[in-house]
Coordinates of C-alpha atoms in Angstrom, one line a residue:
M1 CA 93.3 134.7 128.8
H2 CA 89.8 135.1 127.5
S3 CA 87.1 132.7 128.6
L4 CA 85.6 130.1 126.2
K5 CA 82.3 131.9 126.6
T6 CA 83.8 135.1 125.3
W7 CA 85.3 133.2 122.4
S8 CA 82.0 131.4 121.6
L9 CA 80.5 134.9 121.2
I10 CA 83.3 135.8 118.7
T11 CA 82.9 132.7 116.6
A12 CA 79.1 132.9 116.7
T13 CA 79.5 136.3 115.0
A14 CA 81.6 134.7 112.3
A15 CA 84.4 136.9 113.6
L16 CA 87.9 136.1 114.2
L17 CA 90.7 133.7 114.8
A18 CA 92.1 135.0 118.1
A19 CA 95.5 134.9 119.8
C20 CA 95.5 135.5 123.5
G21 CA 98.0 137.9 124.9
G22 CA 98.6 141.7 125.4
G23 CA 97.1 144.3 123.2
E24 CA 95.5 147.8 123.2
S25 CA 92.1 148.9 124.2
G26 CA 89.9 151.9 123.8
L27 CA 88.8 151.5 120.2
A28 CA 86.2 154.3 120.8
S29 CA 89.2 156.6 120.2
P30 CA 90.0 158.0 116.8
P31 CA 91.7 155.7 114.2
N32 CA 95.2 156.8 115.2
A33 CA 94.7 154.8 118.4
V34 CA 93.8 151.9 116.3
A35 CA 96.9 152.4 114.3
L36 CA 99.1 152.3 117.4
A37 CA 97.4 149.1 118.5
L38 CA 97.8 147.4 115.2
Q39 CA 101.5 148.0 115.2
S40 CA 102.0 145.9 118.3
T41 CA 102.0 142.4 116.6
A42 CA 104.0 141.2 119.6
S43 CA 100.7 141.3 121.5
T44 CA 99.5 138.3 119.5
A45 CA 102.0 136.0 121.3
V46 CA 100.0 132.9 122.1
D47 CA 100.1 130.4 124.9
A48 CA 100.8 127.2 122.9
A49 CA 99.5 125.2 125.8
L50 CA 96.0 126.1 124.7
C51 CA 96.5 123.9 121.6
T52 CA 96.3 120.6 123.4
D53 CA 95.6 117.5 121.4
N54 CA 92.0 117.5 122.7
A55 CA 91.4 121.2 122.0
V56 CA 92.7 120.7 118.4
A57 CA 90.7 117.5 117.9
T58 CA 87.5 119.1 119.1
G59 CA 88.0 122.1 116.8
A60 CA 88.1 124.7 119.6
Y61 CA 91.7 125.7 118.7
R62 CA 93.9 125.3 115.7
W63 CA 97.5 126.0 114.6
V64 CA 98.1 128.9 112.2
G65 CA 101.7 128.6 111.3
E66 CA 103.6 128.8 114.6
Q67 CA 100.7 130.3 116.5
C68 CA 97.9 128.7 118.5
T69 CA 94.5 130.3 117.7
L70 CA 90.8 129.7 118.1
A71 CA 88.7 128.2 115.3
S72 CA 86.8 130.8 113.2
A73 CA 83.8 130.7 111.0
L74 CA 85.7 132.9 108.6
L75 CA 88.0 129.9 107.9
T76 CA 85.4 127.5 106.5
A77 CA 85.8 125.1 103.5
S78 CA 87.2 126.8 100.5
A79 CA 84.8 128.2 97.9
A80 CA 86.2 125.7 95.4
A81 CA 85.4 122.8 97.7
S82 CA 81.8 124.0 98.3
T83 CA 81.0 124.1 94.6
T84 CA 81.8 120.4 94.2
T85 CA 78.8 118.2 93.7
T86 CA 77.9 115.6 96.3
A87 CA 78.5 112.8 93.9
T88 CA 81.9 114.1 92.9
A89 CA 82.8 114.7 96.5
T90 CA 81.8 111.2 97.5
K91 CA 83.8 109.6 94.7
A92 CA 86.8 111.7 95.6
Q93 CA 86.6 110.7 99.2
A94 CA 86.1 107.0 98.4
S95 CA 89.2 106.9 96.3
A96 CA 91.1 109.3 98.5
V97 CA 91.7 111.5 95.5
S98 CA 93.9 114.3 96.7
S99 CA 93.2 118.0 96.1
R100 CA 95.2 121.1 96.1
A101 CA 94.2 124.7 95.5
T102 CA 96.8 126.8 93.7
A103 CA 97.1 130.5 93.3
A104 CA 98.2 131.8 89.9
A105 CA 98.5 135.1 91.8
A106 CA 98.3 135.8 95.5
I107 CA 95.4 137.8 96.9
D108 CA 96.3 141.2 98.4
A109 CA 95.0 143.1 101.4
T110 CA 92.5 145.1 99.3
A111 CA 90.9 142.0 97.9
F112 CA 90.6 140.5 101.4
F113 CA 89.1 143.7 102.8
D114 CA 86.5 143.9 100.0
W115 CA 85.6 140.3 100.5
A116 CA 85.1 140.7 104.2
E117 CA 82.9 143.7 103.7
G118 CA 80.8 141.9 101.2
N119 CA 80.3 138.8 103.2
F120 CA 80.2 140.2 106.8
P121 CA 78.5 143.6 106.4
T122 CA 77.3 143.6 110.0
L123 CA 80.9 143.5 111.2
F124 CA 82.5 145.5 108.4
P125 CA 79.8 148.0 107.1
G126 CA 80.3 150.1 104.0
H127 CA 83.2 150.3 101.7
K128 CA 86.1 151.9 103.6
S129 CA 89.5 153.1 102.2
N130 CA 92.8 151.5 102.9
L131 CA 94.9 153.1 105.6
A132 CA 98.5 152.3 106.5
T133 CA 100.6 152.3 109.7
G134 CA 104.0 150.7 110.0
S135 CA 103.9 147.4 108.1
F136 CA 100.1 147.3 108.3
A137 CA 97.6 147.9 105.6
Y138 CA 94.2 148.2 107.4
R139 CA 90.6 149.4 107.3
Y140 CA 88.8 150.8 110.2
Y141 CA 85.0 150.6 110.7
P142 CA 83.8 153.2 113.3
E143 CA 80.3 151.9 113.3
T144 CA 81.5 148.6 114.9
Q145 CA 84.9 150.0 116.2
I146 CA 86.6 147.1 114.4
A147 CA 89.9 147.2 112.4
L148 CA 91.1 144.7 109.9
G149 CA 94.8 144.7 109.2
V150 CA 97.2 142.8 107.0
S151 CA 101.0 142.6 107.7
D152 CA 103.7 140.2 106.6
G153 CA 101.2 137.7 105.0
K154 CA 99.0 137.6 108.1
V155 CA 95.5 138.9 108.8
Y156 CA 94.7 140.6 112.1
G157 CA 91.6 142.0 113.7
L158 CA 91.0 144.4 116.6
G159 CA 87.8 145.4 118.2
P160 CA 85.1 144.8 120.9
V161 CA 84.5 141.2 119.5
T162 CA 88.1 140.4 120.3
G163 CA 88.0 141.9 123.8
N164 CA 90.0 144.8 122.2
V165 CA 93.0 142.5 121.9
L166 CA 94.9 142.3 118.7
A167 CA 93.7 138.9 117.2
L168 CA 95.4 136.8 114.6
L169 CA 92.8 135.6 112.0
G170 CA 95.1 133.5 109.9
N171 CA 97.5 133.6 107.0
L172 CA 96.4 135.7 104.1
S173 CA 96.9 132.7 101.9
D174 CA 94.3 130.8 104.0
F175 CA 91.6 133.0 102.4
T176 CA 92.6 132.6 98.8
C177 CA 89.8 130.2 97.7
R178 CA 87.2 132.2 99.6
V179 CA 88.2 135.5 98.3
S180 CA 89.0 134.5 94.7
P181 CA 87.7 131.0 93.8
S182 CA 89.0 131.3 90.3
L183 CA 92.5 131.0 91.6
C184 CA 91.8 127.6 93.1
A185 CA 91.5 124.1 91.7
A186 CA 88.5 122.0 92.7
P187 CA 89.2 119.0 95.0
G188 CA 90.6 116.1 93.1
T189 CA 92.0 118.3 90.4
P190 CA 95.8 118.3 90.3
S191 CA 97.3 121.6 89.2
T192 CA 100.7 122.6 87.9
G193 CA 100.3 126.2 89.0
A194 CA 102.3 127.8 91.8
V195 CA 100.9 127.8 95.3
S196 CA 102.0 130.5 97.8
T197 CA 103.6 129.3 101.1
A198 CA 104.2 132.9 102.3
G199 CA 103.2 133.5 105.8
V200 CA 103.7 129.9 107.0
A201 CA 106.5 129.4 109.5
C202 CA 108.3 132.5 108.1
G203 CA 109.5 133.6 111.5
Y204 CA 110.9 130.4 112.8
N205 CA 113.8 131.1 115.1
Y206 CA 115.6 129.0 117.7
S207 CA 118.8 129.2 119.7
A208 CA 119.6 127.2 122.8
V209 CA 122.3 125.0 124.2
N210 CA 121.9 121.3 123.6
T211 CA 123.5 119.6 126.5
S212 CA 123.2 116.1 124.9
T213 CA 125.8 117.0 122.3
L214 CA 129.5 116.5 123.0
G215 CA 130.8 119.9 124.2
A216 CA 127.2 121.2 124.9
L217 CA 126.9 122.9 121.5
T218 CA 124.4 125.7 120.8
S219 CA 121.7 124.8 118.3
T220 CA 120.6 127.7 116.1
S221 CA 118.1 127.8 113.2
S222 CA 116.4 130.7 111.5
W223 CA 113.9 130.8 108.6
V224 CA 113.0 134.1 107.0
C225 CA 110.7 134.8 104.1
N226 CA 112.0 137.7 102.0
G227 CA 109.1 138.1 99.4
T228 CA 110.1 135.4 96.9
A229 CA 112.2 133.0 98.9
R230 CA 112.3 131.1 102.2
V231 CA 115.8 131.5 103.5
L232 CA 117.5 129.2 106.1
A233 CA 120.5 130.0 108.2
A234 CA 121.5 127.4 110.8
N235 CA 124.5 125.6 112.3
G236 CA 123.3 122.0 111.8
V237 CA 123.3 121.2 115.5
P238 CA 120.0 119.5 116.5
D239 CA 117.7 121.1 119.1
H240 CA 116.7 117.8 120.7
A241 CA 118.4 115.1 122.7
V242 CA 120.7 112.9 120.6
G243 CA 122.5 109.6 121.0
T244 CA 126.1 109.2 121.9
F245 CA 128.4 110.3 119.1
P246 CA 131.0 109.0 118.5
N247 CA 129.9 105.5 119.2
S248 CA 131.1 102.0 118.3
N249 CA 129.2 102.0 115.0
N250 CA 129.7 105.7 114.1
P251 CA 133.1 107.3 114.9
N252 CA 132.0 110.8 114.0
T253 CA 131.3 113.8 116.3
I254 CA 128.6 116.3 115.8
T255 CA 130.2 119.7 114.9
V256 CA 128.9 123.2 114.1
Q257 CA 128.2 123.6 110.4
S258 CA 127.4 126.6 108.2
V259 CA 124.0 125.7 106.8
A260 CA 122.4 128.0 104.2
A261 CA 119.6 127.3 101.8
S262 CA 117.0 129.3 99.9
Y263 CA 113.7 127.7 98.7
T264 CA 111.0 129.3 96.6
L265 CA 107.9 130.7 98.4
A266 CA 105.8 129.8 95.3
P267 CA 106.5 126.1 94.7
T268 CA 105.3 124.6 91.4
Y269 CA 104.1 121.0 91.2
S270 CA 105.7 119.4 88.0
G271 CA 104.5 115.8 88.4
T272 CA 108.0 114.6 87.6
A273 CA 110.1 113.0 90.3
T274 CA 113.6 114.5 90.6
T275 CA 116.0 112.4 92.6
M276 CA 117.7 114.3 95.5
G277 CA 120.2 113.5 98.2
G278 CA 123.9 113.1 98.3
A279 CA 125.6 114.5 95.2
A280 CA 122.2 115.4 93.8
G281 CA 121.7 118.0 96.4
T282 CA 120.1 118.2 99.8
T283 CA 116.5 116.8 99.8
G284 CA 115.3 119.3 102.4
Y285 CA 115.7 120.5 105.9
V286 CA 113.8 120.0 109.1
L287 CA 112.9 123.3 110.8
N288 CA 115.8 122.9 113.2
G289 CA 118.3 123.2 110.3
V290 CA 119.2 119.5 110.3
K291 CA 119.3 118.1 106.8
I292 CA 117.3 115.2 105.4
D293 CA 119.5 112.6 103.7
A294 CA 117.8 109.2 103.7
G295 CA 120.3 107.3 101.6
T296 CA 123.7 106.2 102.7
A297 CA 127.2 105.9 101.3
G298 CA 127.3 102.2 102.2
T299 CA 127.5 99.8 99.3
C300 CA 128.2 96.2 98.3
P301 CA 129.6 95.0 95.0
A302 CA 127.6 93.0 92.6
N303 CA 127.4 89.3 93.5
A304 CA 129.0 89.9 96.9
S305 CA 129.1 86.7 98.9
T306 CA 130.5 88.1 102.2
S307 CA 129.8 91.2 104.2
S308 CA 133.5 92.0 104.4
S309 CA 133.5 92.9 100.7
C310 CA 131.0 95.7 101.5
S311 CA 131.8 99.2 102.7
L312 CA 129.8 101.7 104.8
I313 CA 131.6 104.6 103.2
G314 CA 132.9 105.5 99.7
N315 CA 129.7 104.7 97.7
S316 CA 131.8 102.6 95.3
G317 CA 129.7 99.4 95.0
A318 CA 126.6 98.8 92.8
W319 CA 124.2 97.9 95.6
S320 CA 123.2 100.7 98.0
I321 CA 122.8 99.8 101.7
E322 CA 119.8 101.1 103.5
A323 CA 120.3 102.5 107.1
L324 CA 117.0 101.5 108.6
T325 CA 115.7 98.3 106.9
Q326 CA 118.4 95.9 107.8
T327 CA 120.5 94.8 110.8
V328 CA 123.5 93.3 109.1
F329 CA 125.4 96.6 108.7
K330 CA 125.5 99.0 111.6
F331 CA 125.4 102.8 111.0
G332 CA 125.1 103.8 114.7
A333 CA 121.8 105.7 114.3
D334 CA 120.2 107.1 117.4
I335 CA 116.5 107.1 118.5
N336 CA 115.9 110.0 116.1
N337 CA 116.9 107.8 113.1
A338 CA 119.9 110.0 112.7
H339 CA 123.6 109.8 112.8
V340 CA 126.7 111.8 111.9
Q341 CA 128.6 112.0 108.6
P342 CA 132.5 112.1 108.5
G343 CA 132.4 115.9 108.3
G344 CA 130.4 116.2 111.5
Q345 CA 127.0 116.7 109.9
Y346 CA 124.1 115.2 112.0
H347 CA 121.3 114.2 109.6
Y348 CA 118.1 112.2 109.4
H349 CA 117.5 108.9 107.7
G350 CA 114.0 108.6 109.1
M351 CA 111.4 110.0 111.5
P352 CA 113.0 112.8 113.5
E353 CA 111.4 111.7 116.8
G354 CA 113.0 114.2 119.1
F355 CA 112.0 117.1 117.0
I356 CA 108.5 115.9 116.6
T357 CA 108.2 115.7 120.3
L358 CA 109.4 119.3 120.7
R359 CA 106.8 120.4 118.2
G360 CA 104.0 118.7 120.2
G361 CA 103.4 116.2 117.5
G362 CA 100.9 113.4 118.1
P363 CA 97.9 111.5 116.6
T364 CA 95.5 114.4 116.9
K365 CA 97.1 116.9 114.6
M366 CA 99.3 117.1 111.5
T367 CA 102.8 118.3 112.4
L368 CA 104.8 120.5 110.0
I369 CA 108.5 119.5 110.4
G370 CA 110.3 121.1 107.5
W371 CA 110.6 122.1 103.9
A372 CA 111.7 120.2 100.8
A373 CA 114.1 121.5 98.2
D374 CA 111.2 122.4 95.8
G375 CA 109.6 124.6 98.5
F376 CA 106.7 122.2 99.5
P377 CA 106.1 121.4 103.2
I378 CA 107.0 118.2 105.0
Y379 CA 104.8 116.7 107.7
A380 CA 105.4 113.8 110.1
R381 CA 103.5 110.5 110.3
Y382 CA 99.9 111.7 110.5
G383 CA 97.6 113.0 107.7
Y384 CA 93.9 113.2 107.0
S385 CA 92.3 109.9 106.0
V386 CA 90.6 111.8 103.1
A387 CA 93.2 114.1 101.6
A388 CA 90.6 116.7 100.6
N389 CA 88.7 116.7 103.9
A390 CA 90.2 118.4 107.0
S391 CA 87.3 117.0 109.0
S392 CA 88.2 113.4 108.2
A393 CA 90.0 111.3 110.8
L394 CA 93.8 111.4 111.1
K395 CA 95.7 108.3 110.2
V396 CA 99.3 107.0 110.0
M397 CA 100.5 107.7 106.5
T398 CA 102.2 104.7 104.7
G399 CA 104.6 104.7 101.9
S400 CA 103.8 102.9 98.6
Y401 CA 106.9 100.8 98.4
K402 CA 107.1 97.0 98.5
L403 CA 109.9 94.5 98.4
K404 CA 110.5 93.1 95.0
T405 CA 109.4 89.5 94.4
T406 CA 112.0 88.9 91.7
I407 CA 115.7 89.0 92.8
S408 CA 118.3 90.3 90.5
A409 CA 120.9 87.9 89.3
T410 CA 123.7 90.3 90.3
R411 CA 122.3 91.0 93.8
P412 CA 124.6 90.0 96.7
T413 CA 123.5 86.7 98.3
T414 CA 120.5 86.9 100.6
T415 CA 122.5 84.7 103.0
V416 CA 124.7 87.8 103.7
A417 CA 122.2 90.5 103.0
P418 CA 118.5 89.6 103.5
L419 CA 115.9 91.1 101.1
G420 CA 115.3 94.7 102.2
T421 CA 119.0 95.5 102.8
F422 CA 119.5 97.5 99.6
A423 CA 117.6 100.4 98.1
Q424 CA 117.3 98.3 94.9
D425 CA 115.3 95.7 96.9
W426 CA 112.4 98.1 97.0
E427 CA 110.0 99.2 94.3
Y428 CA 107.2 101.8 94.1
V429 CA 103.8 100.2 93.7
A430 CA 101.1 102.9 93.1
G431 CA 98.1 102.5 95.3
S432 CA 99.7 100.1 97.8
G433 CA 100.0 102.9 100.3
D434 CA 98.9 106.5 100.8
L435 CA 101.7 108.3 99.0
D436 CA 103.4 108.7 95.7
E437 CA 107.0 107.7 94.8
C438 CA 108.3 110.8 96.6
N439 CA 106.3 110.1 99.8
G440 CA 104.0 113.0 99.0
R441 CA 100.4 113.7 98.0
S442 CA 98.1 116.7 97.4
G443 CA 95.5 117.7 99.9
V444 CA 94.6 120.0 102.7
T445 CA 96.7 120.6 105.8
P446 CA 96.3 122.9 108.9
E447 CA 98.6 125.4 107.4
F448 CA 97.2 125.1 103.9
P449 CA 93.4 124.7 104.3
A450 CA 92.9 125.4 100.5
G451 CA 95.3 122.5 99.8
T452 CA 98.8 122.0 98.5
Y453 CA 101.2 119.2 97.5
H454 CA 103.1 118.1 100.6
Y455 CA 105.4 115.3 101.8
F456 CA 105.5 113.0 104.8
A457 CA 108.0 111.3 107.0
T458 CA 106.7 107.8 107.5
D459 CA 107.4 104.7 109.6
S460 CA 107.5 102.6 106.4
Y461 CA 109.9 102.7 103.5
P462 CA 111.2 105.1 102.2
F463 CA 110.9 106.8 105.7
L464 CA 112.0 110.1 104.3
Q465 CA 111.6 111.1 100.6
R466 CA 114.4 110.4 98.1
C467 CA 112.9 112.7 95.4
V468 CA 110.7 115.8 95.0
K469 CA 107.8 116.4 92.6
G470 CA 108.1 120.2 92.3
T471 CA 110.5 122.4 90.4
V472 CA 113.8 122.8 92.2
T473 CA 115.2 126.3 92.3
T474 CA 117.4 126.2 95.4
T475 CA 120.5 128.1 96.2
G476 CA 123.0 127.6 99.0
G477 CA 124.2 124.5 100.8
G478 CA 127.6 124.2 99.1
T479 CA 129.1 121.0 98.0
P480 CA 127.4 118.0 99.6
P481 CA 129.6 116.2 102.1
P482 CA 130.2 112.4 102.0
R483 CA 127.1 110.5 102.9
G484 CA 126.8 108.3 105.9

């Protein structure tokens, strides 16, 4: 691994986001040696242990998609953000007005190279022509023996300032607002244009035996980006420890499923809430391929006076029972706020604690846990206290739902079902929490420093979103199974 002293030199020269690992040396050689070195993207494999909570909190390291990297002066605040007046910025921060930068069209490698040459002429002197090797488009600068390359939505560098090790600079989309400010909205300005998610968690792949499941099932999950879509193929078996299934309150056993979904790589914020879940279609998936389905099939009839008139399956009554806000009806959920549907589908009703732990989630970084049906990302628990400012403190995000103060005349008696038992007991109160009615907001995230609309799993109602605010253009998933 490289020393922090070496990396301080790199960042001081406004150079590169680096990934420690193997690589090629000898950049004094002709460009064909550079081409060979650039092709070995496997050399950017990073020791994730470097991204400790403290290292991320102090700004020494940061996550770029699935890779741990060092902070870089290249990845400063977006150009759109820097043009905002102080008064406007202060007002935006005070009211926690969220921001998002949206690209009407993605920048390409040529635009990035031209921008780098114009802004860092000492490192990238002159205007060089594009070269190609394998999947890489790159430019080589013999004066400094540095090469810049773009492949699969990611930007790489190679040269003496990186110790002649292939270094990950970030996702190409990270630079959109710097390279082409006209494509980005200023902070606090909602936009309905598409935002590219290409290059973020596109190579997520997992396969391992989960010994906590009955029969020690193998958990598999793969996410691939194919140019226009983010495609999931999984078997629905969780990758973390689970509770005992079946159990006294849930008679179902986790079984291998055939999970397939395809979400757009260019989600569009519509501003209109579209209800998801159950028969309306899967709300989204956690990266491990386990679905999000916060509602239940449990219901009570209108004016029910006894719990025996209610049912935890069938979805036939008028009043929908919540899984996590009451103790009268038992759904057999485990410590991951999940349980199993009659068809063997393990699914989340709330915070997927085991998965968050596997991802290294905690109070010092935002943790990407999945993707919603509209293509926007989902994070767990923590977000920036000022949505537009990645330097602001992290805080626990809260939903904006409150218990109703007026009880419906047809509601089952509170003697049997205390207030909070049913979905209809809750109402969205704008401004009462941090998030909108779909548990989302616009703002910056580690994976989207220019900003994007995104969702949160929260410890408060609704726990996991019941709707999406983007345009849904999904495929796959088949007929939804009975809810549980």
